[in-house]
Amino acid sequence: MSDERRRFTRVPFDAQTGLEQDGWRVDVTLLDLSLRGLLVLEPAEWDAARAEAPFSAIIDLAEGSQIRMDVELVHAEEGLLGFRCLHIDLDSVSHLRRLIALNMGDEALLEREFATLLEAPHN
């Protein structure tokens, strides 16, 4: 994952965020996100046994839209949970790309990261 951290810029972002899995939902504190995933604080209600299956992450945006992605837990340490994006729909990726562009301030870098994402093998 260290290579992935270097390839994708993580931007701090504060938004109402939840994780869902088979009818279970928990609100989490979003710390940052990238084109490839997100980092959250481990909530008090966290059930580590659920970590074996994918989650849906829902990030509410100010304009009433959402970023929705299917994610898997890739690391849990020191009260932090790191998730890798498995799938994201076109509307959500458009919102995410715009949000990252606004925070990065470097359109060329964003385009390179987006191209890298499209070329990356999907597990």
PDB file of C-alpha atoms in Angstrom:
ATOM      1  CA  MET A   1       0.000   0.000   0.000  1.00  0.00           C
ATOM      2  CA  SER A   2       2.934   2.363   0.438  1.00  0.00           C
ATOM      3  CA  ASP A   3       3.268   2.639  -3.356  1.00  0.00           C
ATOM      4  CA  GLU A   4      -0.420   3.482  -3.566  1.00  0.00           C
ATOM      5  CA  ARG A   5      -0.026   6.263  -1.008  1.00  0.00           C
ATOM      6  CA  ARG A   6       2.681   7.797  -3.136  1.00  0.00           C
ATOM      7  CA  ARG A   7       0.697   7.548  -6.362  1.00  0.00           C
ATOM      8  CA  PHE A   8      -2.568   9.027  -5.103  1.00  0.00           C
ATOM      9  CA  THR A   9      -2.779  12.354  -3.325  1.00  0.00           C
ATOM     10  CA  ARG A  10      -4.821  12.177  -0.155  1.00  0.00           C
ATOM     11  CA  VAL A  11      -6.818  15.267   0.678  1.00  0.00           C
ATOM     12  CA  PRO A  12      -8.192  16.065   4.125  1.00  0.00           C
ATOM     13  CA  PHE A  13     -11.957  16.272   3.987  1.00  0.00           C
ATOM     14  CA  ASP A  14     -14.657  16.620   6.626  1.00  0.00           C
ATOM     15  CA  ALA A  15     -18.092  15.294   5.666  1.00  0.00           C
ATOM     16  CA  GLN A  16     -20.849  13.155   7.151  1.00  0.00           C
ATOM     17  CA  THR A  17     -19.688   9.622   6.322  1.00  0.00           C
ATOM     18  CA  GLY A  18     -21.103   6.190   6.989  1.00  0.00           C
ATOM     19  CA  LEU A  19     -20.111   2.590   6.409  1.00  0.00           C
ATOM     20  CA  GLU A  20     -22.781   0.032   5.570  1.00  0.00           C
ATOM     21  CA  GLN A  21     -22.708  -3.734   5.338  1.00  0.00           C
ATOM     22  CA  ASP A  22     -25.690  -6.113   5.142  1.00  0.00           C
ATOM     23  CA  GLY A  23     -28.137  -3.814   6.949  1.00  0.00           C
ATOM     24  CA  TRP A  24     -25.550  -2.683   9.539  1.00  0.00           C
ATOM     25  CA  ARG A  25     -24.484   0.974   9.491  1.00  0.00           C
ATOM     26  CA  VAL A  26     -22.015   3.018  11.489  1.00  0.00           C
ATOM     27  CA  ASP A  27     -21.192   6.715  11.223  1.00  0.00           C
ATOM     28  CA  VAL A  28     -17.476   7.425  11.002  1.00  0.00           C
ATOM     29  CA  THR A  29     -15.227  10.484  11.081  1.00  0.00           C
ATOM     30  CA  LEU A  30     -13.653  10.935   7.659  1.00  0.00           C
ATOM     31  CA  LEU A  31     -10.037  12.121   7.799  1.00  0.00           C
ATOM     32  CA  ASP A  32      -9.019  12.039   4.150  1.00  0.00           C
ATOM     33  CA  LEU A  33      -9.761  10.499   0.803  1.00  0.00           C
ATOM     34  CA  SER A  34      -8.128   9.910  -2.538  1.00  0.00           C
ATOM     35  CA  LEU A  35      -9.065   8.508  -5.913  1.00  0.00           C
ATOM     36  CA  ARG A  36      -8.240   5.093  -4.463  1.00  0.00           C
ATOM     37  CA  GLY A  37      -9.818   5.066  -0.990  1.00  0.00           C
ATOM     38  CA  LEU A  38     -10.429   6.741   2.350  1.00  0.00           C
ATOM     39  CA  LEU A  39      -9.134   6.941   5.900  1.00  0.00           C
ATOM     40  CA  VAL A  40     -11.459   7.205   8.917  1.00  0.00           C
ATOM     41  CA  LEU A  41     -11.227   7.180  12.690  1.00  0.00           C
ATOM     42  CA  GLU A  42     -12.230   3.821  14.158  1.00  0.00           C
ATOM     43  CA  PRO A  43     -15.687   4.317  15.701  1.00  0.00           C
ATOM     44  CA  ALA A  44     -16.516   3.036  19.182  1.00  0.00           C
ATOM     45  CA  GLU A  45     -19.108   0.700  17.602  1.00  0.00           C
ATOM     46  CA  TRP A  46     -16.522  -0.910  15.294  1.00  0.00           C
ATOM     47  CA  ASP A  47     -16.899  -4.668  14.956  1.00  0.00           C
ATOM     48  CA  ALA A  48     -13.591  -6.079  13.715  1.00  0.00           C
ATOM     49  CA  ALA A  49     -15.336  -9.323  12.727  1.00  0.00           C
ATOM     50  CA  ARG A  50     -17.066  -7.395   9.915  1.00  0.00           C
ATOM     51  CA  ALA A  51     -13.704  -6.498   8.343  1.00  0.00           C
ATOM     52  CA  GLU A  52     -13.656  -9.683   6.251  1.00  0.00           C
ATOM     53  CA  ALA A  53     -16.412  -8.476   3.887  1.00  0.00           C
ATOM     54  CA  PRO A  54     -16.657  -5.317   1.745  1.00  0.00           C
ATOM     55  CA  PHE A  55     -18.503  -2.211   2.902  1.00  0.00           C
ATOM     56  CA  SER A  56     -20.362   0.581   1.163  1.00  0.00           C
ATOM     57  CA  ALA A  57     -18.940   3.987   2.103  1.00  0.00           C
ATOM     58  CA  ILE A  58     -21.340   6.917   1.745  1.00  0.00           C
ATOM     59  CA  ILE A  59     -19.945  10.447   1.926  1.00  0.00           C
ATOM     60  CA  ASP A  60     -22.551  13.229   2.013  1.00  0.00           C
ATOM     61  CA  LEU A  61     -21.525  16.355   0.121  1.00  0.00           C
ATOM     62  CA  ALA A  62     -22.668  19.903   0.824  1.00  0.00           C
ATOM     63  CA  GLU A  63     -24.732  20.253  -2.363  1.00  0.00           C
ATOM     64  CA  GLY A  64     -26.917  17.289  -1.387  1.00  0.00           C
ATOM     65  CA  SER A  65     -25.131  14.721  -3.535  1.00  0.00           C
ATOM     66  CA  GLN A  66     -23.111  11.760  -2.333  1.00  0.00           C
ATOM     67  CA  ILE A  67     -19.955   9.869  -3.081  1.00  0.00           C
ATOM     68  CA  ARG A  68     -20.734   6.153  -2.807  1.00  0.00           C
ATOM     69  CA  MET A  69     -18.062   3.513  -3.137  1.00  0.00           C
ATOM     70  CA  ASP A  70     -17.652  -0.149  -2.350  1.00  0.00           C
ATOM     71  CA  VAL A  71     -14.568  -0.499  -0.171  1.00  0.00           C
ATOM     72  CA  GLU A  72     -12.511  -3.104   1.640  1.00  0.00           C
ATOM     73  CA  LEU A  73     -10.529  -2.644   4.820  1.00  0.00           C
ATOM     74  CA  VAL A  74      -6.798  -2.756   4.054  1.00  0.00           C
ATOM     75  CA  HIS A  75      -5.378  -1.624   7.385  1.00  0.00           C
ATOM     76  CA  ALA A  76      -6.518  -1.003  10.947  1.00  0.00           C
ATOM     77  CA  GLU A  77      -3.994   0.504  13.331  1.00  0.00           C
ATOM     78  CA  GLU A  78      -3.738   3.112  16.064  1.00  0.00           C
ATOM     79  CA  GLY A  79      -7.455   3.924  15.920  1.00  0.00           C
ATOM     80  CA  LEU A  80      -7.455   4.437  12.146  1.00  0.00           C
ATOM     81  CA  LEU A  81      -9.199   2.398   9.454  1.00  0.00           C
ATOM     82  CA  GLY A  82      -7.920   2.557   5.878  1.00  0.00           C
ATOM     83  CA  PHE A  83     -10.183   1.429   3.049  1.00  0.00           C
ATOM     84  CA  ARG A  84      -9.397   0.752  -0.612  1.00  0.00           C
ATOM     85  CA  CYS A  85     -12.034   1.475  -3.232  1.00  0.00           C
ATOM     86  CA  LEU A  86     -13.260  -1.641  -5.030  1.00  0.00           C
ATOM     87  CA  HIS A  87     -15.942   0.047  -7.123  1.00  0.00           C
ATOM     88  CA  ILE A  88     -17.287   3.553  -7.611  1.00  0.00           C
ATOM     89  CA  ASP A  89     -20.084   4.661  -9.944  1.00  0.00           C
ATOM     90  CA  LEU A  90     -19.628   7.353 -12.579  1.00  0.00           C
ATOM     91  CA  ASP A  91     -21.532  10.082 -10.683  1.00  0.00           C
ATOM     92  CA  SER A  92     -19.520   9.437  -7.530  1.00  0.00           C
ATOM     93  CA  VAL A  93     -16.182   9.423  -9.330  1.00  0.00           C
ATOM     94  CA  SER A  94     -17.116  12.748 -10.968  1.00  0.00           C
ATOM     95  CA  HIS A  95     -17.872  14.286  -7.541  1.00  0.00           C
ATOM     96  CA  LEU A  96     -14.683  12.816  -6.069  1.00  0.00           C
ATOM     97  CA  ARG A  97     -12.530  14.015  -8.943  1.00  0.00           C
ATOM     98  CA  ARG A  98     -13.908  17.552  -8.669  1.00  0.00           C
ATOM     99  CA  LEU A  99     -13.419  17.593  -4.893  1.00  0.00           C
ATOM    100  CA  ILE A 100      -9.805  16.425  -5.199  1.00  0.00           C
ATOM    101  CA  ALA A 101      -9.130  18.923  -8.007  1.00  0.00           C
ATOM    102  CA  LEU A 102     -10.353  21.776  -5.804  1.00  0.00           C
ATOM    103  CA  ASN A 103      -8.102  20.654  -2.953  1.00  0.00           C
ATOM    104  CA  MET A 104      -5.020  19.865  -5.027  1.00  0.00           C
ATOM    105  CA  GLY A 105      -4.922  23.001  -7.116  1.00  0.00           C
ATOM    106  CA  ASP A 106      -2.879  21.093  -9.731  1.00  0.00           C
ATOM    107  CA  GLU A 107      -4.994  19.841 -12.638  1.00  0.00           C
ATOM    108  CA  ALA A 108      -2.016  18.153 -14.356  1.00  0.00           C
ATOM    109  CA  LEU A 109      -1.216  16.097 -11.256  1.00  0.00           C
ATOM    110  CA  LEU A 110      -4.862  15.100 -10.910  1.00  0.00           C
ATOM    111  CA  GLU A 111      -4.944  13.974 -14.548  1.00  0.00           C
ATOM    112  CA  ARG A 112      -1.842  11.811 -14.006  1.00  0.00           C
ATOM    113  CA  GLU A 113      -3.377  10.235 -10.901  1.00  0.00           C
ATOM    114  CA  PHE A 114      -6.657   9.607 -12.699  1.00  0.00           C
ATOM    115  CA  ALA A 115      -4.796   7.932 -15.594  1.00  0.00           C
ATOM    116  CA  THR A 116      -2.884   5.785 -13.076  1.00  0.00           C
ATOM    117  CA  LEU A 117      -6.173   4.765 -11.452  1.00  0.00           C
ATOM    118  CA  LEU A 118      -7.626   3.701 -14.796  1.00  0.00           C
ATOM    119  CA  GLU A 119      -4.501   1.668 -15.606  1.00  0.00           C
ATOM    120  CA  ALA A 120      -4.228  -0.004 -12.184  1.00  0.00           C
ATOM    121  CA  PRO A 121      -5.153  -3.688 -12.002  1.00  0.00           C
ATOM    122  CA  HIS A 122      -8.401  -4.230 -10.134  1.00  0.00           C
ATOM    123  CA  ASN A 123      -8.451  -7.046  -7.604  1.00  0.00           C
TER     124      ASN A 123
END
